[in-house]
PDB file of C-alpha atoms and ligand atoms in Angstrom:
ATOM      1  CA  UNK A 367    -131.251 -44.936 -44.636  1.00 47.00           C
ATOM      2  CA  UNK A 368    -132.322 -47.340 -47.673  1.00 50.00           C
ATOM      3  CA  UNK A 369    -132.302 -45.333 -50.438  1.00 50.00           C
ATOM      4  CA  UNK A 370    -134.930 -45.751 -53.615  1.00 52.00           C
ATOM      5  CA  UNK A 371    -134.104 -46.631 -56.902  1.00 50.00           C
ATOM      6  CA  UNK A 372    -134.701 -43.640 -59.233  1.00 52.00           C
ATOM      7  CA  UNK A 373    -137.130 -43.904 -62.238  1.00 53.00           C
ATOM      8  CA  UNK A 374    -136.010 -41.202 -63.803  1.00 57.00           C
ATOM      9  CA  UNK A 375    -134.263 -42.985 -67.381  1.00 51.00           C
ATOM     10  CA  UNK A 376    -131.044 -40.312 -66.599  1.00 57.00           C
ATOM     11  CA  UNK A 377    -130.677 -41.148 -63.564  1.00 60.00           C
ATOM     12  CA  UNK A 378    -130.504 -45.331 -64.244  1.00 58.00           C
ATOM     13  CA  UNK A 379    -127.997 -46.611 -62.347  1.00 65.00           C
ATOM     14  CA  UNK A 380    -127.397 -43.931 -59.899  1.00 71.00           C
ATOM     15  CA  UNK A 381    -129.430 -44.136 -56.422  1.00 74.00           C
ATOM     16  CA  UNK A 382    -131.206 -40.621 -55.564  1.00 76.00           C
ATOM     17  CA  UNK A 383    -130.434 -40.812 -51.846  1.00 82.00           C
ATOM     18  CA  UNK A 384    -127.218 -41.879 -52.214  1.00 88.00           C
ATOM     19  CA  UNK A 385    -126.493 -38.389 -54.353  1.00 92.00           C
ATOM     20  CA  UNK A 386    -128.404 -36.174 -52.003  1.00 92.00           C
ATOM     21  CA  UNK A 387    -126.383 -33.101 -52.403  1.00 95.00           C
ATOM     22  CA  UNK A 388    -125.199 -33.601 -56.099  1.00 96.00           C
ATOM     23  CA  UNK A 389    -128.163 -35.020 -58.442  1.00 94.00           C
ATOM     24  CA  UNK A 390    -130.388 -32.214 -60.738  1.00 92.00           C
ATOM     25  CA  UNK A 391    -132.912 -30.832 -58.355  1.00 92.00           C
ATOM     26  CA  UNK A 392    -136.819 -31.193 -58.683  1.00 89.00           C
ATOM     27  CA  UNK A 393    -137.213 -27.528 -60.314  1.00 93.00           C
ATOM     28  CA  UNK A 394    -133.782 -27.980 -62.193  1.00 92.00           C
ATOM     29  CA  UNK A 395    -132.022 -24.906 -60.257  1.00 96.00           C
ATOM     30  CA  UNK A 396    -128.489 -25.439 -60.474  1.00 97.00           C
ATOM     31  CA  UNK A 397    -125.631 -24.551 -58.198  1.00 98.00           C
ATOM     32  CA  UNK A 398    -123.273 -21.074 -58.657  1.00 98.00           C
ATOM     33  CA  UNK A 399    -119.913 -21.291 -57.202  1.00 98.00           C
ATOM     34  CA  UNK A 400    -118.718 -17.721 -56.529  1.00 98.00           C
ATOM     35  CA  UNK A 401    -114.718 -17.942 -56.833  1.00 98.00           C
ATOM     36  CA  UNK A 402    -113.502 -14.858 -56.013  1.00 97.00           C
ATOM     37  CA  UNK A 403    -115.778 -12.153 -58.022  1.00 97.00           C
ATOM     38  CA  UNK A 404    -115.961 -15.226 -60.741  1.00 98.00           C
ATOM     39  CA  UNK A 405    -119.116 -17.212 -60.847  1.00 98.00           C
ATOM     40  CA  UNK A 406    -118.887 -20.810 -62.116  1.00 98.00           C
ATOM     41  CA  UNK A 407    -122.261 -22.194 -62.865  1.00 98.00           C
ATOM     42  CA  UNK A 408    -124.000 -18.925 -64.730  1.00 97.00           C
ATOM     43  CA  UNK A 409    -124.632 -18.172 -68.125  1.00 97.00           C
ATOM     44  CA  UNK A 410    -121.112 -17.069 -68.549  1.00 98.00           C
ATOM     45  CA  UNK A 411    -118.345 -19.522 -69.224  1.00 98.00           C
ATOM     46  CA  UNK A 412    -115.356 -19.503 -67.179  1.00 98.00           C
ATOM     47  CA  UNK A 413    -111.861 -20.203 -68.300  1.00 98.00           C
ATOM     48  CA  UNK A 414    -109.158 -21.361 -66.103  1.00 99.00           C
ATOM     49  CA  UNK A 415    -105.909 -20.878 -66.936  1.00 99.00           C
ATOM     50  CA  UNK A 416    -101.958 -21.137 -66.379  1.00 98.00           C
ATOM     51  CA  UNK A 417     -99.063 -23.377 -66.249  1.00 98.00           C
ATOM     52  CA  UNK A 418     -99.135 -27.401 -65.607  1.00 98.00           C
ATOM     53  CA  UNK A 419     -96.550 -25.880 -62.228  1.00 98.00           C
ATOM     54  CA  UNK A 420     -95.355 -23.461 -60.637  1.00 98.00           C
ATOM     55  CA  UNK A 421     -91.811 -23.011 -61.463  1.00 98.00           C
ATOM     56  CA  UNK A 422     -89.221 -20.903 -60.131  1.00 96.00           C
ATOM     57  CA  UNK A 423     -88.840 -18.100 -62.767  1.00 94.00           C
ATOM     58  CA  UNK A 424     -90.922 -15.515 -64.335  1.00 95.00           C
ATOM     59  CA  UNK A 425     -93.457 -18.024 -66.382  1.00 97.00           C
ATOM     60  CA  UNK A 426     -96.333 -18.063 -63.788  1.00 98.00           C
ATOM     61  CA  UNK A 427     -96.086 -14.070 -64.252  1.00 98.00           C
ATOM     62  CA  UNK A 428     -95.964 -13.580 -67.960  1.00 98.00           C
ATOM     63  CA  UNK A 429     -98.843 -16.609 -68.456  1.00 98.00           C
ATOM     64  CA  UNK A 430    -100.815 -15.187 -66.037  1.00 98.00           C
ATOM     65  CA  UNK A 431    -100.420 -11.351 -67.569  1.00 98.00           C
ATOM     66  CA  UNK A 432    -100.699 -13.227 -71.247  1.00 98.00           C
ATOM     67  CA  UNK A 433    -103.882 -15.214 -69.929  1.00 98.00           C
ATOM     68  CA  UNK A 434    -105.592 -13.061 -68.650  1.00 98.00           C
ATOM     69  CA  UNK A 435    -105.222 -10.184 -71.722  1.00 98.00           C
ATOM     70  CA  UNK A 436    -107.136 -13.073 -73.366  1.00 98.00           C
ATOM     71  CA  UNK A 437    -109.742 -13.446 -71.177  1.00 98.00           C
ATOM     72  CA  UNK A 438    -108.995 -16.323 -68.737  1.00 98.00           C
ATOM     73  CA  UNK A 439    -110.628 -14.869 -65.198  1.00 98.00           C
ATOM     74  CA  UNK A 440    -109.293 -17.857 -63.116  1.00 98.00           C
ATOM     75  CA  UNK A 441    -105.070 -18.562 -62.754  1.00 98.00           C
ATOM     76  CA  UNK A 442    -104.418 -22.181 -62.499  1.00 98.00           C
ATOM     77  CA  UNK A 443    -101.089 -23.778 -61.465  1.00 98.00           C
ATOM     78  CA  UNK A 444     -99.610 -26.470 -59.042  1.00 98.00           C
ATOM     79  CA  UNK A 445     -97.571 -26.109 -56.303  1.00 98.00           C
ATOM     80  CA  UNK A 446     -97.811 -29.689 -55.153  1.00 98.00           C
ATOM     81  CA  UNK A 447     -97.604 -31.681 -57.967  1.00 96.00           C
ATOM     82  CA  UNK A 448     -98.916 -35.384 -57.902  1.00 93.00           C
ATOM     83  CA  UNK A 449     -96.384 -36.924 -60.546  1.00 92.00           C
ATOM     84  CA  UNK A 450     -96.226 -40.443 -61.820  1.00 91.00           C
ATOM     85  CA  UNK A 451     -92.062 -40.579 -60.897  1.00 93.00           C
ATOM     86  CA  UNK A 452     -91.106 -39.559 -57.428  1.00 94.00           C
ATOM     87  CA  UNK A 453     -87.746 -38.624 -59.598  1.00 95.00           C
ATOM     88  CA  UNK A 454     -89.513 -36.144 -61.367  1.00 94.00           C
ATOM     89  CA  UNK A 455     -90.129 -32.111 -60.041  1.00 94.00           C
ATOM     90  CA  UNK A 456     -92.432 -32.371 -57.160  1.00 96.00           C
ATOM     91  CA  UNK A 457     -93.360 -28.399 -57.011  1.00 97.00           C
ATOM     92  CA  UNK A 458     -92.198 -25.563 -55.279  1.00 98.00           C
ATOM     93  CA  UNK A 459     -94.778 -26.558 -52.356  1.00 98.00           C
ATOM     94  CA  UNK A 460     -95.270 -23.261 -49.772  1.00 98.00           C
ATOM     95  CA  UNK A 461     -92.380 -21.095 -52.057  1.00 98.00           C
ATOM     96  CA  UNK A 462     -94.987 -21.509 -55.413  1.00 98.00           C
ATOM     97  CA  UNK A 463     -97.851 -20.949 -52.909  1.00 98.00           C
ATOM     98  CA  UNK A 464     -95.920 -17.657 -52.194  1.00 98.00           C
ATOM     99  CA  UNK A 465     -95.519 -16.975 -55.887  1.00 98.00           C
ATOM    100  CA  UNK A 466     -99.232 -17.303 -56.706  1.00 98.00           C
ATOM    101  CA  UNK A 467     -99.856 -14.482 -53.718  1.00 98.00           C
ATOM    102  CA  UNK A 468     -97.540 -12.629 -55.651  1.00 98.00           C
ATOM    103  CA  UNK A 469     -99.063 -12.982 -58.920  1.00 98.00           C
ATOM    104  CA  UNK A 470    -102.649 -12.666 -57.777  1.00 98.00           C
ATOM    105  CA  UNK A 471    -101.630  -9.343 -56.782  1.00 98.00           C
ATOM    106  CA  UNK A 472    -100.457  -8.217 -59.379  1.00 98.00           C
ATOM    107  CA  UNK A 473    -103.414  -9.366 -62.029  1.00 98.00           C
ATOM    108  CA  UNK A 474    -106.151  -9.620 -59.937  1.00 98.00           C
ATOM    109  CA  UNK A 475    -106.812 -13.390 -60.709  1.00 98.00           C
ATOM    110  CA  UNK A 476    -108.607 -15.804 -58.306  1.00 98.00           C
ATOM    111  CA  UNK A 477    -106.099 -18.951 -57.998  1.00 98.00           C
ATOM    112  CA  UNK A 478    -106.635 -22.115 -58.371  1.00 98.00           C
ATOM    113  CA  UNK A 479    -104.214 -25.008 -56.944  1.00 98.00           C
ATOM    114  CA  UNK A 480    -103.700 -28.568 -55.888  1.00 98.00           C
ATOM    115  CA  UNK A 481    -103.674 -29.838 -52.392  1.00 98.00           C
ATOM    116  CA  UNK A 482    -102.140 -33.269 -52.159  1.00 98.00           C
ATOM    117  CA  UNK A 483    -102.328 -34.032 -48.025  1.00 98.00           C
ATOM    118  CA  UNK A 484    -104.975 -33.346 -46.228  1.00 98.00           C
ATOM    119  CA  UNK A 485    -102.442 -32.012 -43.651  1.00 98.00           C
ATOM    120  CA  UNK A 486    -101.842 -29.088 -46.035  1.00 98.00           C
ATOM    121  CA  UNK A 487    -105.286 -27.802 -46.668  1.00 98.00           C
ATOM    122  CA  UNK A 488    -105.255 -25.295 -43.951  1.00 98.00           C
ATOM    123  CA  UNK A 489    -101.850 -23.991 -45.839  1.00 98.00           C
ATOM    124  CA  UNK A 490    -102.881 -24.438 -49.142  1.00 98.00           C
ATOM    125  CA  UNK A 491    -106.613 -22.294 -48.481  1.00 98.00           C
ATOM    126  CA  UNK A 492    -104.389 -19.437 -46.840  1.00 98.00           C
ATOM    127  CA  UNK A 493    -103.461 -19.002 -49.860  1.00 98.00           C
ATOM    128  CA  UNK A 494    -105.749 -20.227 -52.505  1.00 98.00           C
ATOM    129  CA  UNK A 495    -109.085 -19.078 -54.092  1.00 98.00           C
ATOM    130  CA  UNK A 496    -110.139 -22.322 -54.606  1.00 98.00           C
ATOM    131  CA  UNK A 497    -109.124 -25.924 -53.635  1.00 98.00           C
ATOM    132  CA  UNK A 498    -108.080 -28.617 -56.532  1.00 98.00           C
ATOM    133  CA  UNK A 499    -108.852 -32.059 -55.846  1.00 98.00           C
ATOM    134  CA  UNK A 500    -106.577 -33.957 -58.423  1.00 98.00           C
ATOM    135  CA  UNK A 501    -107.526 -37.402 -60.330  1.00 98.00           C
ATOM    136  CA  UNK A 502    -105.361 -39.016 -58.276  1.00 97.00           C
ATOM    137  CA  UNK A 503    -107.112 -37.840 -55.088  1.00 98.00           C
ATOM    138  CA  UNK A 504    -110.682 -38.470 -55.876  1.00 98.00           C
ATOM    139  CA  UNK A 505    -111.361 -41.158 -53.576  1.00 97.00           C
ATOM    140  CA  UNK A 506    -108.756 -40.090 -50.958  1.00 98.00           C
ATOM    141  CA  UNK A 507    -111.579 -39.441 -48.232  1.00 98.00           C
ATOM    142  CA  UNK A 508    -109.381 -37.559 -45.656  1.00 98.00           C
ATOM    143  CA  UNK A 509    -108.351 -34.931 -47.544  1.00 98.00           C
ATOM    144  CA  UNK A 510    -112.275 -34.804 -49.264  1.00 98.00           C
ATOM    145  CA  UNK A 511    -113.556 -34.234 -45.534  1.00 98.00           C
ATOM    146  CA  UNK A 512    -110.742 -31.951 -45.130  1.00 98.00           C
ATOM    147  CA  UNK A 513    -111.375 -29.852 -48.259  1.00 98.00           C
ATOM    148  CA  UNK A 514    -115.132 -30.002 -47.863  1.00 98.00           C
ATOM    149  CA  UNK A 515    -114.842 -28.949 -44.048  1.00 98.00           C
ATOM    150  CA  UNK A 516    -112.491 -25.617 -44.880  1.00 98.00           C
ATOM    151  CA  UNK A 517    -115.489 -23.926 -46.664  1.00 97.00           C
ATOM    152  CA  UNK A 518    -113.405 -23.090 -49.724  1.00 98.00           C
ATOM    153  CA  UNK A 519    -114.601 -23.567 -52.947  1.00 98.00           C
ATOM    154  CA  UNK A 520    -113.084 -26.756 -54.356  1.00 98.00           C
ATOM    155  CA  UNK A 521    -112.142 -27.862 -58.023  1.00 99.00           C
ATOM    156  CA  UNK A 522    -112.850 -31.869 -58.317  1.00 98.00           C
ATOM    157  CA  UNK A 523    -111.049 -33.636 -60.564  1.00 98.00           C
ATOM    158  CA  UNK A 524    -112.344 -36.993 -62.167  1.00 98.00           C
ATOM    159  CA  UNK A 525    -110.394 -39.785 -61.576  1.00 98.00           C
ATOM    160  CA  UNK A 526    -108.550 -42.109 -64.231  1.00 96.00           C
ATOM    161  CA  UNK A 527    -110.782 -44.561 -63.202  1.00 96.00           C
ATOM    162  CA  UNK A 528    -113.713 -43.767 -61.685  1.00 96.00           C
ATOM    163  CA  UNK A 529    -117.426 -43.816 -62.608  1.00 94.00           C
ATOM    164  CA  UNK A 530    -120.085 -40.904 -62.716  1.00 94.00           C
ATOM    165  CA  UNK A 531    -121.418 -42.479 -59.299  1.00 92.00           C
ATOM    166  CA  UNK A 532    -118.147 -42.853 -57.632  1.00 94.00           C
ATOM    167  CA  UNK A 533    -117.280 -39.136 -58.823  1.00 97.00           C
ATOM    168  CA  UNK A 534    -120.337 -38.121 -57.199  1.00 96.00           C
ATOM    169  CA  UNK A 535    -120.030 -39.955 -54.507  1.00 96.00           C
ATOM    170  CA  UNK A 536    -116.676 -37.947 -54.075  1.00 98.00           C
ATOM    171  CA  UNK A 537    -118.521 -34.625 -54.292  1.00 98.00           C
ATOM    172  CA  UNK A 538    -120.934 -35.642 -51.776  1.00 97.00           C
ATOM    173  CA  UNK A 539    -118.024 -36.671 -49.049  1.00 98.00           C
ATOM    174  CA  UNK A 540    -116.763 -33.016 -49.729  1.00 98.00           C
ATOM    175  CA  UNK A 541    -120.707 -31.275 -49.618  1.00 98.00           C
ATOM    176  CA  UNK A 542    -121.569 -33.313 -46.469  1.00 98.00           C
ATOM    177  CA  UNK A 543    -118.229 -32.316 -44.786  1.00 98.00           C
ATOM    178  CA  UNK A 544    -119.189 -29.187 -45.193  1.00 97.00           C
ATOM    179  CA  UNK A 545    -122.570 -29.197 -43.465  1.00 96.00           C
ATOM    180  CA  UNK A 546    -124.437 -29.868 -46.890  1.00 95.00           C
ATOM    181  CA  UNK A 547    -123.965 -26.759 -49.366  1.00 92.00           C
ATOM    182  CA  UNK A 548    -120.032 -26.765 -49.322  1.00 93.00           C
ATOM    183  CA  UNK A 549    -119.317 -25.361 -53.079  1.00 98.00           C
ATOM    184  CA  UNK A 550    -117.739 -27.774 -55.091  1.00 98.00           C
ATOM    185  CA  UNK A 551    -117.317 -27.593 -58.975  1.00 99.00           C
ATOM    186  CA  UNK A 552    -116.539 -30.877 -60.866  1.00 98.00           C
ATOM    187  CA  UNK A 553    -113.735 -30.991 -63.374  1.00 99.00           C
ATOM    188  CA  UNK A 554    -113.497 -33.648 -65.866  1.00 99.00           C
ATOM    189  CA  UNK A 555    -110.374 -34.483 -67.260  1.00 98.00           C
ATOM    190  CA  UNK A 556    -110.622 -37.469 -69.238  1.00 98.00           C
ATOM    191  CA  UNK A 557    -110.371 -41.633 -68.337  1.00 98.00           C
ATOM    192  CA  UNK A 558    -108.408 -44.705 -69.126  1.00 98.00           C
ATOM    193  CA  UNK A 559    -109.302 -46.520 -71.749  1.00 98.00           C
ATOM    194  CA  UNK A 560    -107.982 -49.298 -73.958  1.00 98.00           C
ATOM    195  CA  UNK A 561    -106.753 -46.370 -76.516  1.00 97.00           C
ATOM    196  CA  UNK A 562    -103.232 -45.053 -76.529  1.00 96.00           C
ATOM    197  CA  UNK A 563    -102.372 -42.351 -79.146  1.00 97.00           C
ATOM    198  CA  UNK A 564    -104.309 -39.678 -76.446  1.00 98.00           C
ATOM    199  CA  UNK A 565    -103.101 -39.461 -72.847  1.00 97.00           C
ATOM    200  CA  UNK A 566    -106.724 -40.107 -71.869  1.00 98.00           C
ATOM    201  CA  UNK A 567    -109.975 -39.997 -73.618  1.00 98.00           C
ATOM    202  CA  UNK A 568    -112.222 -37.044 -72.928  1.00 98.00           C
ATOM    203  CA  UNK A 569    -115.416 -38.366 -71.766  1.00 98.00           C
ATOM    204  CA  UNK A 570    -117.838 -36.130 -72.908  1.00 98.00           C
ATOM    205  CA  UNK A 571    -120.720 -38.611 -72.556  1.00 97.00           C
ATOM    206  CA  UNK A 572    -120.134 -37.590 -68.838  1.00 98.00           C
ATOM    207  CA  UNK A 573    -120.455 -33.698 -69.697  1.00 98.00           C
ATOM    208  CA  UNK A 574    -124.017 -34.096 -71.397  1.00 97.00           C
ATOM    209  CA  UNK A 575    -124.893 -36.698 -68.671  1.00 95.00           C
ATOM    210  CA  UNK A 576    -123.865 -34.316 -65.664  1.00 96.00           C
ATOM    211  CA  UNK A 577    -125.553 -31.536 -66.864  1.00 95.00           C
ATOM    212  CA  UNK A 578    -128.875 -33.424 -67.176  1.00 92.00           C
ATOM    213  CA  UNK A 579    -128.544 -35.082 -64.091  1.00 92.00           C
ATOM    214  CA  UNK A 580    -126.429 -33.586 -61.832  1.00 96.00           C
ATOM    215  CA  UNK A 581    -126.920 -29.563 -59.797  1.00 97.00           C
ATOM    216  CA  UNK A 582    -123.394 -29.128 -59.678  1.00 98.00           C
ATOM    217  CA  UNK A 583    -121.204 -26.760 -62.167  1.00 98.00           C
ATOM    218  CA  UNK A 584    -119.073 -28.327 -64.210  1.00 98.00           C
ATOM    219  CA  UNK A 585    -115.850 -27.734 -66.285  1.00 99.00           C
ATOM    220  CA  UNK A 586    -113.826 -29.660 -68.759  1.00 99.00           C
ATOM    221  CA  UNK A 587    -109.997 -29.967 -68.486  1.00 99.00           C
ATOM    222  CA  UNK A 588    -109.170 -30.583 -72.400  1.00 98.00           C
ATOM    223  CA  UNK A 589    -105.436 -30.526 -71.489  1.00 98.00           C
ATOM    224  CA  UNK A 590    -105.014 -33.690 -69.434  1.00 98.00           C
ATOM    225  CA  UNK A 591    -107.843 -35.053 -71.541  1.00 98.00           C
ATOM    226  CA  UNK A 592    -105.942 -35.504 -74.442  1.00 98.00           C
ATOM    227  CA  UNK A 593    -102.168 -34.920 -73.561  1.00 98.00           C
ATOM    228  CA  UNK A 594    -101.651 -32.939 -76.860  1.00 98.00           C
ATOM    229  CA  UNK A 595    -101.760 -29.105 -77.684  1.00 98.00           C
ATOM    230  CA  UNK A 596    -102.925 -29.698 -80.815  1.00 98.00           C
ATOM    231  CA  UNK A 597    -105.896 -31.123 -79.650  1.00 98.00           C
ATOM    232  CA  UNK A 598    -107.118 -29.066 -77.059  1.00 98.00           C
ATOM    233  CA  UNK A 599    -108.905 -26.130 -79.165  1.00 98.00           C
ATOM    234  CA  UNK A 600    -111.503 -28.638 -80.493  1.00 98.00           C
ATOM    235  CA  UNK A 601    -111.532 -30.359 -77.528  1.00 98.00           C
ATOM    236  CA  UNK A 602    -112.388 -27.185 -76.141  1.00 98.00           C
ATOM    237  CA  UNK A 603    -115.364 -26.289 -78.060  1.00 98.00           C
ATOM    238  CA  UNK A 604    -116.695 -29.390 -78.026  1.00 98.00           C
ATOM    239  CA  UNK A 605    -116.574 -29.454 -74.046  1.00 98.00           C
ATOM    240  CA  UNK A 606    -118.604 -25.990 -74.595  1.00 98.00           C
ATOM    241  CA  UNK A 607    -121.101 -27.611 -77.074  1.00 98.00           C
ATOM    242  CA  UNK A 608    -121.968 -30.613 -74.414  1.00 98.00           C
ATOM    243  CA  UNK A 609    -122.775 -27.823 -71.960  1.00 98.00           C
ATOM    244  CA  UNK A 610    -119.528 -27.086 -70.166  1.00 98.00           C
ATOM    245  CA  UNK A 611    -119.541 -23.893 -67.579  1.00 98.00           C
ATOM    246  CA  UNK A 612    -116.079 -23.773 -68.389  1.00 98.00           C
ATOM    247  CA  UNK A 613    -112.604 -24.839 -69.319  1.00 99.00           C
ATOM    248  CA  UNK A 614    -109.346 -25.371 -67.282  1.00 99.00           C
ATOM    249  CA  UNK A 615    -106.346 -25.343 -69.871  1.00 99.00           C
ATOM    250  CA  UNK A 616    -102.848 -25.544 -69.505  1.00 98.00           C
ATOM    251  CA  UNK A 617    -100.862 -22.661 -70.866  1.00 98.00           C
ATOM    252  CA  UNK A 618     -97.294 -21.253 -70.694  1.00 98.00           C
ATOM    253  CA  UNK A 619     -95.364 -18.149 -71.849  1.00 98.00           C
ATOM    254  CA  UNK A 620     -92.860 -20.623 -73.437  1.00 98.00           C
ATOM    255  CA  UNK A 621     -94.737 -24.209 -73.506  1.00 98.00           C
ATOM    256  CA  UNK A 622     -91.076 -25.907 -74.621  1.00 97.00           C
ATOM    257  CA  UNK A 623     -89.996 -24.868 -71.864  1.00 98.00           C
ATOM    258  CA  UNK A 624     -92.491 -26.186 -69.936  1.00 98.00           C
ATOM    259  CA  UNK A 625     -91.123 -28.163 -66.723  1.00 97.00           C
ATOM    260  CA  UNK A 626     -94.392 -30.235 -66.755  1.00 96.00           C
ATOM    261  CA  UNK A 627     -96.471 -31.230 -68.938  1.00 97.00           C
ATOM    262  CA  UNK A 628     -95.205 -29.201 -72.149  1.00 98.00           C
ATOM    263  CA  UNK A 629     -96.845 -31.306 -75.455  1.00 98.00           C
ATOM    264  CA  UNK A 630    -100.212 -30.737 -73.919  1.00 98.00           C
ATOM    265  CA  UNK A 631     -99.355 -26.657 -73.234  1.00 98.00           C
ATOM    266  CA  UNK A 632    -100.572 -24.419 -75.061  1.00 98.00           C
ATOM    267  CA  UNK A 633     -98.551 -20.975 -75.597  1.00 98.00           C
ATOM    268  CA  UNK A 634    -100.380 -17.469 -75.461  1.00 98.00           C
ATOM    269  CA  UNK A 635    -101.054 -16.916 -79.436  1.00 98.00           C
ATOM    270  CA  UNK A 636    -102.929 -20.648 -79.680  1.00 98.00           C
ATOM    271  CA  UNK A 637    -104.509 -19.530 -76.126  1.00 98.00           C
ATOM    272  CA  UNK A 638    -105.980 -15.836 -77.241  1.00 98.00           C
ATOM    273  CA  UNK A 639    -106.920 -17.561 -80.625  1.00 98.00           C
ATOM    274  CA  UNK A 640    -108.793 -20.619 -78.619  1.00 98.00           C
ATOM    275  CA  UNK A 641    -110.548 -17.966 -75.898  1.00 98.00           C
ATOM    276  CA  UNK A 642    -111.811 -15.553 -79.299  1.00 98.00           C
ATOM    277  CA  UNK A 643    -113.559 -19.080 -80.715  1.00 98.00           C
ATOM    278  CA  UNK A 644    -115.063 -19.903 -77.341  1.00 98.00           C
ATOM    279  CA  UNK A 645    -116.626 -16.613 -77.149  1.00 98.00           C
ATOM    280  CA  UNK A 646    -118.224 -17.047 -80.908  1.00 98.00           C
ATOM    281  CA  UNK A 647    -119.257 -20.332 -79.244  1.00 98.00           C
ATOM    282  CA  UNK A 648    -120.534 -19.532 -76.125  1.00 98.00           C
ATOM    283  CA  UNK A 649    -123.062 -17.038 -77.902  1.00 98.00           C
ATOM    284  CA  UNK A 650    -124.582 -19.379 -80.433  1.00 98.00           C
ATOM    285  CA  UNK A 651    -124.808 -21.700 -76.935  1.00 97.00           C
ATOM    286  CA  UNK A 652    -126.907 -18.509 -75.734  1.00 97.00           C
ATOM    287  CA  UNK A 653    -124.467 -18.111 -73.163  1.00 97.00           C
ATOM    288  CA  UNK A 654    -121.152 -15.337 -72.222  1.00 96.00           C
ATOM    289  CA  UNK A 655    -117.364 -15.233 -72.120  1.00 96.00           C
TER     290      UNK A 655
HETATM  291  C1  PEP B1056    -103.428 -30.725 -62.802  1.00 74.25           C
HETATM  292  O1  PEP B1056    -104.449 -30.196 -63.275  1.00 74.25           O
HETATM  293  O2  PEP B1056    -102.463 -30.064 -62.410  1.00 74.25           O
HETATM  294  C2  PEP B1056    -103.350 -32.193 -62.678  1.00 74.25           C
HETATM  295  C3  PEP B1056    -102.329 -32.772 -62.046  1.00 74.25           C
HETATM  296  O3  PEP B1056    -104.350 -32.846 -63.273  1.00 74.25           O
HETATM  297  P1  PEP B1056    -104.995 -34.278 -62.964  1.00 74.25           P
HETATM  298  O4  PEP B1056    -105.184 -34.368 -61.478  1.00 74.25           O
HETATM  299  O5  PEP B1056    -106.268 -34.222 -63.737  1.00 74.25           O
HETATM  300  O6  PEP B1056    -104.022 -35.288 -63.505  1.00 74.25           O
HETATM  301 MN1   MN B1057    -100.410 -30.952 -65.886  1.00 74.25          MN
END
């Protein structure tokens, strides 16, 4: 189908047809993702929270009790973990699956988690709330159609490198495999630029730009977007103040101890602190935590 360029100055660049599923719709309505009893994509923010991984002791337990005293409503935490070394921990894989059962239970928290193979997505769903497609994964097509076909809700994850188009060009693989109106929530999580004192640089150009253009909820990792605790609280509102539905944030009962991921983990005083100024925020934004 040839697709017409759009004249709308937003949308420059970005080809309407192409983005049939994912760009801003002619009355504005935007999309609600219903994770568990949590709704991403409403008036209230949503936070996401939880360790970098799943580890093999008690920290998924006491960060999830600790999170969600605070106010996170989603758990977050890998049990496939897509690491830069193949030396380094590669996850508990179905044992953390089995842990974040365990601790669902006992909070009540919708889960979050990352599925690596598209071979594992039937696994992974069994026991998941929602799907996350990591930065690594964005353009891995199998495992999109996979996701998309399962009917879970799925957390996408902006690549390293990729555009706005070819991130929504991802969502649409994922929408499309599931017969047009799979739910899929986009998650950006910062890019690679020529800059090196931050992991990544939080593109928040993208935030404002998505929510002007685009139907789909969106969150803002502020963790992997900066690779430093220290930064992730105004990272964090600021994600809010570009029009954020939410934040995904790493957090640990003991962040030292952290087996992934610790100097960007934040521990549960910073967290309860951070989740109290997002509140203040979200009201001035005229919106809920
Ligand atoms: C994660 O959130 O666990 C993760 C690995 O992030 P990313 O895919 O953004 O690197
Ligand atoms: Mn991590």
């Amino acid at each position: 189908m040839k697709s017409e360029p759009c004249k709308d100055p937003a949308l420059i660049g970005l080809e309407a047809e192409a983005l049939r599923h994912s760009l801003r719709r002619p009355d504005g309505r935007r999309n609600v993702v219903n994770v568990g009893d949590v709704a991403i994509g409403g008036e209230r923010i949503v936070i996401a929270a939880g360790p970098c991984a799943v580890e093999p002791n008690d920290s998924l337990r006491l960060t999830a009790l600790g999170v969600a005293s605070a106010g996170a409503t989603i758990l977050r935490g890998g049990a496939y973990k897509p690491r830069t070394s193949p030396y380094d921990f590669q996850g508990l894989e179905k044992e953390g699956l089995l842990l974040l059962d365990e601790v669902r239970a006992e909070t009540g928290l919708p889960v979050v988690t990352e599925v690596l193979d598209p071979r594992d997505v039937d696994l992974v769903a069994s026991h998941a709330d929602m799907l996350q497609v990591g930065s690594r994964s964005v353009q891995n097509v199998p495992l999109l159609r996979e996701v998309g076909a399962s009917g879970h809700p799925v957390l996408l994850k902006r690549g390293l490198m990729t555009t706005v188009f070819e991130w929504l060009s991802a969502a649409e693989y994922i929408i499309e495999a599931g017969g047009g109106d799979a739910p899929v929530v986009l998650c950006e999580r910062g890019i690679r630029t020529f800059e090196p004192t931050t992991r990544n640089t939080l593109d928040l150009n993208a935030v404002a730009l998505l929510r002007e253009l685009s139907r789909l909820p969106l969150i803002v990792d502020p963790s992997h977007g900066t690779g430093r605790a220290d930064l992730v609280p105004a990272m964090s509102r600021a994600s809010l103040a570009a029009g954020a539905d939410g934040l995904l944030v790493e957090v640990h009962a003991s962040p030292g101890d952290s087996w992934s991921d610790a100097a960007q983990t934040l521990g549960l005083s910073s967290f309860a602190k951070l989740v109290g100024e997002c509140r203040t925020l979200a009201l001035a934004l005229g919106r809920d935590l």
